[in-house]
XYZ file of C-alpha atoms in Angstrom:
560
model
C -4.908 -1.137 -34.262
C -8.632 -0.194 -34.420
C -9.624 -3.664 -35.215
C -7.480 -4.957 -32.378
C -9.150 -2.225 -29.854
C -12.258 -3.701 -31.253
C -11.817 -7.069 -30.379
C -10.508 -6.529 -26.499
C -12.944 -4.019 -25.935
C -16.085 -6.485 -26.994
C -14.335 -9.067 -25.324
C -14.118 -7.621 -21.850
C -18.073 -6.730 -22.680
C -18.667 -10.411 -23.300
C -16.394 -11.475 -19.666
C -17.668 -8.965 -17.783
C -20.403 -7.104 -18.768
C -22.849 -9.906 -20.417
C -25.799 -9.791 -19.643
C -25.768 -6.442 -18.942
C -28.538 -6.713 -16.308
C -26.394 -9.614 -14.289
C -23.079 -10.362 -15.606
C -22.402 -14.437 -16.206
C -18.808 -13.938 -14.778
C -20.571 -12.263 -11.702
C -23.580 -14.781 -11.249
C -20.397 -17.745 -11.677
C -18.503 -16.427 -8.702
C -20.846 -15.695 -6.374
C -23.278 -18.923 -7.178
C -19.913 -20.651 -6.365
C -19.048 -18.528 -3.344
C -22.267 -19.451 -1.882
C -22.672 -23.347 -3.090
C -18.240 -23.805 -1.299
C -20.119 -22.004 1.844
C -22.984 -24.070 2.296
C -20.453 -27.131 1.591
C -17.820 -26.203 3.694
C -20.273 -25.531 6.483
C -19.659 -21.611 6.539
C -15.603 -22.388 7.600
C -15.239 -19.202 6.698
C -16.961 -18.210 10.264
C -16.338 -21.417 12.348
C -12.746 -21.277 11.458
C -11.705 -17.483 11.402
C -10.189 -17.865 14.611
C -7.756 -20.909 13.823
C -7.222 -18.742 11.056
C -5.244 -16.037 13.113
C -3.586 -18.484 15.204
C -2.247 -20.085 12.407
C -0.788 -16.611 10.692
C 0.645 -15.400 14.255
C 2.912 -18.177 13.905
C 1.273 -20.520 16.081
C 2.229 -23.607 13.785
C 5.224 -22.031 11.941
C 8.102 -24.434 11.246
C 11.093 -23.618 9.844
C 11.696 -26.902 8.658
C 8.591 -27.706 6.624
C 8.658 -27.378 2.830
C 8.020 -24.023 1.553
C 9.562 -20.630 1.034
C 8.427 -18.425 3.447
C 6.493 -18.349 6.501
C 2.020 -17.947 6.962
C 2.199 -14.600 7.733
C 4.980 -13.655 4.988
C 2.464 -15.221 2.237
C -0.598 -13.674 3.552
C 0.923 -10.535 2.917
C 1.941 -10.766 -0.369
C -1.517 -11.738 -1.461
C -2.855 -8.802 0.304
C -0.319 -6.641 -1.276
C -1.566 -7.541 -4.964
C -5.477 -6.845 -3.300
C -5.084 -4.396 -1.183
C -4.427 -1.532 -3.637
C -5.990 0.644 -5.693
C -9.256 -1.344 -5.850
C -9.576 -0.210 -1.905
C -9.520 3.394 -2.839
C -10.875 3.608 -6.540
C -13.021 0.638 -6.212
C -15.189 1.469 -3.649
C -15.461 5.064 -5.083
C -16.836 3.689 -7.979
C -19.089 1.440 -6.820
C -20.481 4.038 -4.477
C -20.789 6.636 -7.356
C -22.426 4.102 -10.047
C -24.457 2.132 -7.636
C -25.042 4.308 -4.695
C -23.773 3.684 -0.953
C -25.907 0.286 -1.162
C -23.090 -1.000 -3.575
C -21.059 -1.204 -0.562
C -23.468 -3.355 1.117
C -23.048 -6.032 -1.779
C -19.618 -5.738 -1.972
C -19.594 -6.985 1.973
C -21.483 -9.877 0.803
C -19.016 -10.927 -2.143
C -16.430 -10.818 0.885
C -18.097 -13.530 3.300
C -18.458 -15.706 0.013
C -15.220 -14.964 -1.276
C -13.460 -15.994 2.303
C -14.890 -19.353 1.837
C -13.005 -19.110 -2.471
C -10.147 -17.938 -0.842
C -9.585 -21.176 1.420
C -10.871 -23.459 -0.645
C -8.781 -22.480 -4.065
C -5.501 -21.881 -1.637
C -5.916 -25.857 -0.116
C -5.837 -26.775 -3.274
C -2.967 -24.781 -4.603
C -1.174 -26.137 -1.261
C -2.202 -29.697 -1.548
C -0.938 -29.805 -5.250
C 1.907 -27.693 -5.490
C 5.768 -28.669 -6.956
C 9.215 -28.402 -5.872
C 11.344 -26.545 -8.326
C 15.216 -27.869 -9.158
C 16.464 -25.061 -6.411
C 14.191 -26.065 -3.678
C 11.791 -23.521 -4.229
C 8.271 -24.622 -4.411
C 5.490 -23.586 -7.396
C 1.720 -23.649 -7.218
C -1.267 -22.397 -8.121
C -4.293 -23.070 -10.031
C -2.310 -24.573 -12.803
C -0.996 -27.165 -11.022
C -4.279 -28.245 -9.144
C -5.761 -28.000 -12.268
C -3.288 -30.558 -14.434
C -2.332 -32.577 -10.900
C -5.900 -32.899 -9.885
C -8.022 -33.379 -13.239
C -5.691 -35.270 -14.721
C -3.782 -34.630 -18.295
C -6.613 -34.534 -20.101
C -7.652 -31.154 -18.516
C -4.079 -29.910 -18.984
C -4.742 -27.457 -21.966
C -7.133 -25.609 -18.869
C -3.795 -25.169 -16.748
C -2.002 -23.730 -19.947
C -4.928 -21.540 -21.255
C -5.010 -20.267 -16.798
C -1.120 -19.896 -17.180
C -0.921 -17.930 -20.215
C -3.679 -15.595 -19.120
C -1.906 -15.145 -15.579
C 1.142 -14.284 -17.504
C -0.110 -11.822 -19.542
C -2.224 -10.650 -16.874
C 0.588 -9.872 -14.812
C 2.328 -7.996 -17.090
C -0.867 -5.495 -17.783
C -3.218 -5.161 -14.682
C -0.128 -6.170 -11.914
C 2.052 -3.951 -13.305
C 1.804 -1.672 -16.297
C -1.228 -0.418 -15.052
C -0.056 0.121 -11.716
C 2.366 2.217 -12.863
C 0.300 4.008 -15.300
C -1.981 5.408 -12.281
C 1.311 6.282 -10.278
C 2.891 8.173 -13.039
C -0.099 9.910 -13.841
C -1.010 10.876 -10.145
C 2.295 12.173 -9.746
C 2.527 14.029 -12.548
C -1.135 15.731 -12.351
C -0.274 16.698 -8.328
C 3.232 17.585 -8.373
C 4.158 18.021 -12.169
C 7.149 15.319 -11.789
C 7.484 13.608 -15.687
C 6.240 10.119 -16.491
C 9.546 9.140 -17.032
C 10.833 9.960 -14.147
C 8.355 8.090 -11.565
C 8.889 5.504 -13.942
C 12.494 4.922 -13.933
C 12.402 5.272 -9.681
C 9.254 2.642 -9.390
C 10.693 0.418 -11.974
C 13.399 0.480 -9.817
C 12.230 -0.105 -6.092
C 10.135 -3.300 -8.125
C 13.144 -4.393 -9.890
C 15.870 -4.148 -6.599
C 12.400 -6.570 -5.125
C 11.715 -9.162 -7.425
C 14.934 -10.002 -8.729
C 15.698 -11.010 -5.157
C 12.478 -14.010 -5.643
C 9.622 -14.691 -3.405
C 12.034 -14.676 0.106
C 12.832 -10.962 -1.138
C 9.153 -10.089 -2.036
C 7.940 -12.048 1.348
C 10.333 -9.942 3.389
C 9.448 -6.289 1.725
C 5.641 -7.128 1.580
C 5.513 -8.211 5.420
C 7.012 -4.738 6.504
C 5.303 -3.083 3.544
C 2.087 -4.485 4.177
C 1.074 -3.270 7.367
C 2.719 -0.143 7.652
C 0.453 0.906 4.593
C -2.540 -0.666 5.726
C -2.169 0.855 9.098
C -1.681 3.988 8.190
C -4.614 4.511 5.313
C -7.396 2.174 8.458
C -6.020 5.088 10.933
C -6.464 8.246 8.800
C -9.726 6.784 7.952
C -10.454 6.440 11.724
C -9.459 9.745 12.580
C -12.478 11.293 9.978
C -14.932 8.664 11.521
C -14.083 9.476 15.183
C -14.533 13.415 13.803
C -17.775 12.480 12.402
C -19.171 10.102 14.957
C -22.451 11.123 14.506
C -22.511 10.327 11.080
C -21.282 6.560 11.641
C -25.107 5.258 12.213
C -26.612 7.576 9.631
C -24.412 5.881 7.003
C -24.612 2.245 7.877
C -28.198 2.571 7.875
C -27.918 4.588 4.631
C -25.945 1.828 3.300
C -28.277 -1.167 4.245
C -31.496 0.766 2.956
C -30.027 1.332 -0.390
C -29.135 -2.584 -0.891
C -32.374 -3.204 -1.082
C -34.352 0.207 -1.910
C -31.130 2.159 -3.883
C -32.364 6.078 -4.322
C -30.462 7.933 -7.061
C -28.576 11.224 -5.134
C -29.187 14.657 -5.561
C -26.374 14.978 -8.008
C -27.138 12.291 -10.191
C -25.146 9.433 -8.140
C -26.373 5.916 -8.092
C -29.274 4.816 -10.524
C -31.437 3.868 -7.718
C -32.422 0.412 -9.422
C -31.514 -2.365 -7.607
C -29.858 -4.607 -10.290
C -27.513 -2.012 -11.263
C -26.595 -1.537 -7.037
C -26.433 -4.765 -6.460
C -24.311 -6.036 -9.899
C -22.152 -2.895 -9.644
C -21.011 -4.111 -6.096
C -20.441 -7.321 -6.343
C -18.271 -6.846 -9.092
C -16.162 -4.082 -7.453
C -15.858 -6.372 -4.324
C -14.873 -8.898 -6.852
C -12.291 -7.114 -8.245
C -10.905 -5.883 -4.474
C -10.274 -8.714 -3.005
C -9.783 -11.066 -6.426
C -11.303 -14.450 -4.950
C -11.865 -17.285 -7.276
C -9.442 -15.185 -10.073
C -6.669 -17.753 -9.128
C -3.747 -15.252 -8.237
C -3.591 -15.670 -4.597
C -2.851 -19.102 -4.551
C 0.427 -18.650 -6.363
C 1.813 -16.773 -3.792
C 0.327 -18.908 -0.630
C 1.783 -21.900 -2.292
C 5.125 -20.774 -1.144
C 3.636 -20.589 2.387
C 6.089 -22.965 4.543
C 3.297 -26.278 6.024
C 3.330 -29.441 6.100
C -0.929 -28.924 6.253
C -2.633 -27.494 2.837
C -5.901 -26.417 5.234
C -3.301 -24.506 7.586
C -2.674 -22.054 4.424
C -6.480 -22.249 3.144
C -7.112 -20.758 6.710
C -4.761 -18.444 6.130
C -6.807 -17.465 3.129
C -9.767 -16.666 4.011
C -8.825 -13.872 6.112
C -7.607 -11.926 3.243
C -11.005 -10.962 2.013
C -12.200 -9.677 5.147
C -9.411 -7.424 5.263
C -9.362 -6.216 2.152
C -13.076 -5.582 1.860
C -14.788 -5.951 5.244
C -11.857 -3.810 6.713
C -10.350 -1.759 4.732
C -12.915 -1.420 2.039
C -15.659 -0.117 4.636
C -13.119 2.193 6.139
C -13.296 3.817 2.596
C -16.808 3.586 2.061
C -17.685 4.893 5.348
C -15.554 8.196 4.709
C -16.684 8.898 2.063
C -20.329 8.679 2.787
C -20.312 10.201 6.629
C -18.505 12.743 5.036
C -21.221 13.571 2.042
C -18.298 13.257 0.119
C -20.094 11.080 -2.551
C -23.112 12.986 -3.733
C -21.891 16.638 -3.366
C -19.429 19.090 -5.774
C -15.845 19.431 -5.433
C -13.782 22.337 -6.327
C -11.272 20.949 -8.751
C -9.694 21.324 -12.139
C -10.874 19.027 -14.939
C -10.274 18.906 -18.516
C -13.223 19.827 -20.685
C -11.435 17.311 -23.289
C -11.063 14.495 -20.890
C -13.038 11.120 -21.530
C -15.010 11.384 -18.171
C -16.666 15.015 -19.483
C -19.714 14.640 -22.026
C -21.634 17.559 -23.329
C -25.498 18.214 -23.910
C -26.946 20.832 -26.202
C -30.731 22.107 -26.516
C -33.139 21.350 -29.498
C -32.404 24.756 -30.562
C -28.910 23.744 -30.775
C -28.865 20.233 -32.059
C -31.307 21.623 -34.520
C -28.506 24.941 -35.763
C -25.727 22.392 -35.751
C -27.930 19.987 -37.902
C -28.103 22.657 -40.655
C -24.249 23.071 -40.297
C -23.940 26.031 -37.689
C -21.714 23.429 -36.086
C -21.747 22.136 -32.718
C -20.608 24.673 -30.002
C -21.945 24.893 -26.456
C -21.352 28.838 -25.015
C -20.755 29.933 -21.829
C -21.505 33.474 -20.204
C -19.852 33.900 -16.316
C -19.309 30.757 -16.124
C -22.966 28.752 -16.883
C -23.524 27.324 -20.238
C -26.324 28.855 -22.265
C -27.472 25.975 -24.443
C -26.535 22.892 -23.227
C -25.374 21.338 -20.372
C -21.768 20.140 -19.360
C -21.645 16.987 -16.981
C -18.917 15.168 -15.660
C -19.095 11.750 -14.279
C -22.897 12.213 -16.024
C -23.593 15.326 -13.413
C -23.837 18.742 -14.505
C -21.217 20.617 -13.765
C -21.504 23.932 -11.312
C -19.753 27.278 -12.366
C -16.629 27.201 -14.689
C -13.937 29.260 -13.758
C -10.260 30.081 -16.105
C -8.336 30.002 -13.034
C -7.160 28.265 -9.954
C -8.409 30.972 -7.628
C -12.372 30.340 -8.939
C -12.102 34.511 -9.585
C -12.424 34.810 -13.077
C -15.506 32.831 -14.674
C -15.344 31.244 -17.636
C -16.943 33.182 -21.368
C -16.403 31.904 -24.493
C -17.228 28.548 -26.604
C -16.607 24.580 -26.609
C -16.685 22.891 -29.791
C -17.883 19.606 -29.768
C -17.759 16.516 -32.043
C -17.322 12.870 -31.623
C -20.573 12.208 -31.139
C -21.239 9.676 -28.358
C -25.008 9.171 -28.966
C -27.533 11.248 -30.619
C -27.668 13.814 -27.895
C -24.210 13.600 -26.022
C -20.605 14.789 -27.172
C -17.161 15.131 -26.152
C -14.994 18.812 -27.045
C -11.934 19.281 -29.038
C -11.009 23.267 -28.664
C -12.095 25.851 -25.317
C -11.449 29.095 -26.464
C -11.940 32.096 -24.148
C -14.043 35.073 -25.688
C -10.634 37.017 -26.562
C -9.773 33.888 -28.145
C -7.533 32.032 -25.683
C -7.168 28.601 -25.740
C -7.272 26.222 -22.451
C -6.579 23.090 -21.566
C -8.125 23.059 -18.452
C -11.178 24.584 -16.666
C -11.510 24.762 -12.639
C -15.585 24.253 -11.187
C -17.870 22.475 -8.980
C -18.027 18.643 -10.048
C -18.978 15.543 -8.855
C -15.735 13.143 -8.424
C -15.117 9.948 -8.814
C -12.646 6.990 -8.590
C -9.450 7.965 -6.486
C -10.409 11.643 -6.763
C -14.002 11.189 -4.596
C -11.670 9.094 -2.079
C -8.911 11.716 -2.170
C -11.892 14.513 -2.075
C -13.489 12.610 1.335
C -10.084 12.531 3.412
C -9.592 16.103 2.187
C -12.776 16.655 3.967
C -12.894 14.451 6.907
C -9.566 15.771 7.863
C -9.883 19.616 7.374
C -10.855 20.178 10.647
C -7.633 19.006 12.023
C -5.375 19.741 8.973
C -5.091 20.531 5.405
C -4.120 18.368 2.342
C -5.797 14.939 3.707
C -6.242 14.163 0.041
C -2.215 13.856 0.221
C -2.800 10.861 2.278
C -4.753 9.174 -0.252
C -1.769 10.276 -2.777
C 0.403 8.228 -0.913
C -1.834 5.425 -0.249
C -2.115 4.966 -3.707
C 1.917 5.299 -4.437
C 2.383 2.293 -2.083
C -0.524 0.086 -2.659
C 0.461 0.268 -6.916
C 4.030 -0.760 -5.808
C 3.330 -3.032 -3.508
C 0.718 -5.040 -6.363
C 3.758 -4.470 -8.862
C 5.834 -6.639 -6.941
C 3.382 -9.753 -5.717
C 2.055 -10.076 -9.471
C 5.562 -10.173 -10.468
C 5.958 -13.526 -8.737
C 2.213 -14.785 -10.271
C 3.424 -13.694 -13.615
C 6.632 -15.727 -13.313
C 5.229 -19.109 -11.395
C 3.419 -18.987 -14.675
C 5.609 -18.673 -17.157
C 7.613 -21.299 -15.054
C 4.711 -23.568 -15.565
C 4.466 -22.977 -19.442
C 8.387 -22.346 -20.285
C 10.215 -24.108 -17.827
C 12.321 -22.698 -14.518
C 15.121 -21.444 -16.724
C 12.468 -18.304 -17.747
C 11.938 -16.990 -14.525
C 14.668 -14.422 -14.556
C 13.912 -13.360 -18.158
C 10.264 -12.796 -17.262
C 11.518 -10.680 -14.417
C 13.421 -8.485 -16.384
C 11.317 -8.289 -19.268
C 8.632 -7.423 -16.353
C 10.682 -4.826 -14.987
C 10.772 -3.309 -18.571
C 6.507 -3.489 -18.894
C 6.707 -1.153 -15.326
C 8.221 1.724 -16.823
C 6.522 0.865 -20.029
C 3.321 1.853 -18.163
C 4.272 4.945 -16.981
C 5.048 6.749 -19.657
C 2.769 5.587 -22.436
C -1.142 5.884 -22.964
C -2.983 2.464 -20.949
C -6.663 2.883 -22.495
C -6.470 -0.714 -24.477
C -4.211 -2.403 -22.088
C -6.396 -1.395 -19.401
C -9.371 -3.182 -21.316
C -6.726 -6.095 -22.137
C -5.744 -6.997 -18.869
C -9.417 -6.804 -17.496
C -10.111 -9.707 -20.610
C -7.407 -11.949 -19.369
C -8.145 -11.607 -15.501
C -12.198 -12.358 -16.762
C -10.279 -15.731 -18.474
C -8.053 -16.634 -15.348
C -11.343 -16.307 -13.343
C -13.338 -18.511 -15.898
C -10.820 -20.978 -15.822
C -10.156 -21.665 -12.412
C -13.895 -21.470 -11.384
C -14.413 -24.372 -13.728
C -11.494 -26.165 -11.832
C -12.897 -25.046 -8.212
C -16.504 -26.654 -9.304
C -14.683 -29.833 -10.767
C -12.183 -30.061 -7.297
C -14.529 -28.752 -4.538
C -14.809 -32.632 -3.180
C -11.207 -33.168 -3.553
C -10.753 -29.530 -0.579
C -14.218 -30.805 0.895
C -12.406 -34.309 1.543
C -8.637 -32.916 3.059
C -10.735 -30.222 5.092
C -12.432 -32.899 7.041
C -9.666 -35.253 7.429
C -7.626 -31.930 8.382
C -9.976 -30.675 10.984
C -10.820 -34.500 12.209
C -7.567 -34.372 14.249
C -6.974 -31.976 17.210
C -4.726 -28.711 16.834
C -4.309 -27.708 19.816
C -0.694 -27.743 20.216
C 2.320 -26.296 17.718
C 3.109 -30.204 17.034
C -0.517 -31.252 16.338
């Protein structure tokens, strides 16, 4: 097993991470975003409008071939974006690159419109119909239909990572951050969400794509809605803030300043890497999963659908993205401490100790940091890399924290994780309550908290329940990705065993530990990426070619 977690974890380095100044995978997508732009004469802008005409049902009819209708497959792509990479992503890239991340992440958005249309034309133009009627696409069919056979072991290598894929980021994962959410705010089991979001995904999918179309076009909105307008709310309440914070956010693109806390690097590279790749991973263009689901899309017209597209990305990160973002910084959420519990074991808290200290447990005093009302005396405890303010033993911050944390597990030379607290009367904890710096969902959650205090409590609830819908919602569209590929490599027969086995992988991921298939499904979404950009590249004339014949025609009318 260690020599397994070896290989994934210097794997995803190699996809993702390599070089570590400007990731390949990164410079790939967005030299691509910005070469289908220039090519495509910046559709994304001249033809955002016939986008939304198109998805409002302008051109909808019933009897062209497809499943279901422009509006029903735009929101089942959204539903596998918009997600938890709205709410942890931008956190992140705000906390590792400073609010100038966000900036960059905007730009991987215009490019990525201009991915989104151009990969979905082609999954449109080259898609299959399946014994029942149904219809199949995606990026392993444009790939094998439009290279030829000889590129055919691409398709299967992009099919069996998008399986796999499926089964790990779409959906154990998903319900890995449920189950734990639940269970660290209300103290309900793993098993239990589990077995009742296994459930709602199973009663979805098994029903097929007209199911999934119908749940994620209700779904869909309602969610989105409500997370833009509680976001709204805290920006109305801090009005003044709104101007401060885009012009924060523009300065540090190009001149990033590391926060008072220890937020952001304040180098450029790392801003400017660190967003793109979180806008990457928000609103997936170029990663090929998108296309699966708007090949169902019912149109005669593959550009129609491509249109379609491209308004995804601005949604997902130009909307809803910024309405995060924004919150988070008007509200000085993101370089400030929050009063929460934390575990002094947990993987996201590293210890320091003085000279003095390194030296004593050198000569085998061991390694213990102390703490006296509540400050450590020779070291320094940090979570999220910032120091910590004062440690408390319980929830009501009244009684602060004596007594020792033994450390081992050496990180580096100078930084280590703990393995016992024990209170100066020798009482062991678990859990220690302070001043820190959040991160992920928790700086999100920690922002509404604050942006909506003056109007109510428990804001943070909101994000709670963001998050409950958004990982449900992505259960169910990479449920249909996952089985469109299998379909491809197995034949139709396996899509109802891949459902159920699917449905098995949700609960799966609630109850169990996720570190490695975390890391494993980030190395096989890197590979679906890598193989469908190569396919893009080869195939840009091919969407170049039925854009201009599309758009050489007037559309004016439903029966243009």
């Amino acid at each position: 097993m260690e020599t397994f977690d070896w290989i994934i974890s210097t794997l995803e380095y190699y996809i993702w991470s390599y070089p570590e100044n400007f990731p390949l995978m990164v410079a790939l997508l967005l030299i691509f975003g910005l070469y289908i732009t220039v090519r495509m004469g910046f559709i994304q802008i001249r033809k955002f409008g016939h986008g939304l005409k198109v998805v409002t049902g302008f051109y909808d009819d019933p009897e062209d071939e497809g499943d279901i209708n422009h509006f029903q497959a735009l929101t089942t792509a959204l539903s596998a974006t918009v997600g938890t990479g709205n709410i942890v992503g931008v956190a992140l890239a705000i906390h590792y690159g400073g609010p100038g991340a966000l900036f960059w992440m905007w730009v991987t958005a215009i490019f990525g419109m201009a991915i989104k249309f151009t990969e979905v034309t082609l999954a449109q133009e080259f898609r299959g119909t399946n014994p029942d009627g149904t219809v199949s696409g995606g990026p392993m069919y444009y790939i094998e239909r439009g290279l030829g056979d000889n590129w055919k072991w691409l398709a299967v290598a992009f099919a069996g990572s998008a399986a796999i894929c499926a089964f790990l980021t779409g959906n154990a994962v998903q319900a890995n951050s449920v189950a734990d959410m639940m269970q660290t705010d209300f103290q309900i089991p793993l098993w239990f969400t589990g077995l009742v979001t296994a459930s709602l995904v199973a009663a979805v999918i098994l029903g097929g794509i007209k199911r999934i179309g119908k749940v994620t076009s209700r779904l869909v909105p309602f969610m989105g809605v409500l997370y833009v307008l509680g976001a709204l709310v805290i920006l109305f309440i801090n009005y003044d803030a709104i101007i401060p914070s885009l012009t924060t956010i523009v300065s540090n693109a190009f001149n990033p300043q590391a926060g008072a806390f220890g937020v952001g690097s304040g180098a450029l590279i790392f801003t400017l890497s660190y967003g793109v790749q979180r806008g990457i991973f928000s609103n997936e263009a170029g990663q090929g999963s998108a296309p699966i689901a708007h090949s169902a899309a019912k149109t005669d017209e593959p550009v129609r659908e491509g249109v379609v597209a491209l308004l995804e990305p601005f949604i997902d990160t130009l909307v809803i993205c910024t309405m995060t973002g924004l919150v988070i910084i008007s509200t000085g959420a993101w370089d400030m401490q929050h009063k929460s519990p934390i575990s002094p074991t947990g993987d996201n808290v590293t210890y320091e100790l003085t000279t003095e200290a390194t030296n004593n447990a050198a000569a085998g005093n061991g390694k213990v940091l102390y703490f006296s009302d509540g400050l450590p005396e020779n070291g320094n405890m940090n979570h999220y890399s910032a120091p910590v303010d004062t440690m408390f033993t319980d929830e009501a911050y009244s009684q602060p924290f004596t007594g020792r944390i033994t450390l081992t597990k050496a990180e580096s030379d100078d930084l280590y994780q703990a393995s016992e607290v024990v209170t100066e009367d020798g009482t062991e904890l678990s859990t220690l309550y302070g001043g820190v710096v959040q991160n992920g969902a928790p700086l999100t959650s920690a922002a509404f908290e604050k942006g909506l205090s003056p109007l109510m409590p428990g804001g943070g609830f909101l994000v709670t329940f963001a998050i409950l819908l958004f990982a449900v919602s992505t259960s169910i569209s990479w449920s249909y990705y996952g089985d469109r590929a299998a379909q491809y490599l197995f034949g139709f027969e396996s899509i109802f065993a891949y459902r159920l086995v699917y449905v098995g992988m949700h609960f799966l991921g609630a109850v169990v530990s996720l570190a490695t298939v975390w890391a494993f499904g980030d190395v096989m979404l890197g590979l679906m990426a890598f193989f469908n950009i190569i396919a893009l590249f080869a195939l840009s004339g091919v969407a170049y070619k039925i854009t201009q014949k599309y758009f050489s025609k007037d559309h004016d009318s439903p029966e243009s």
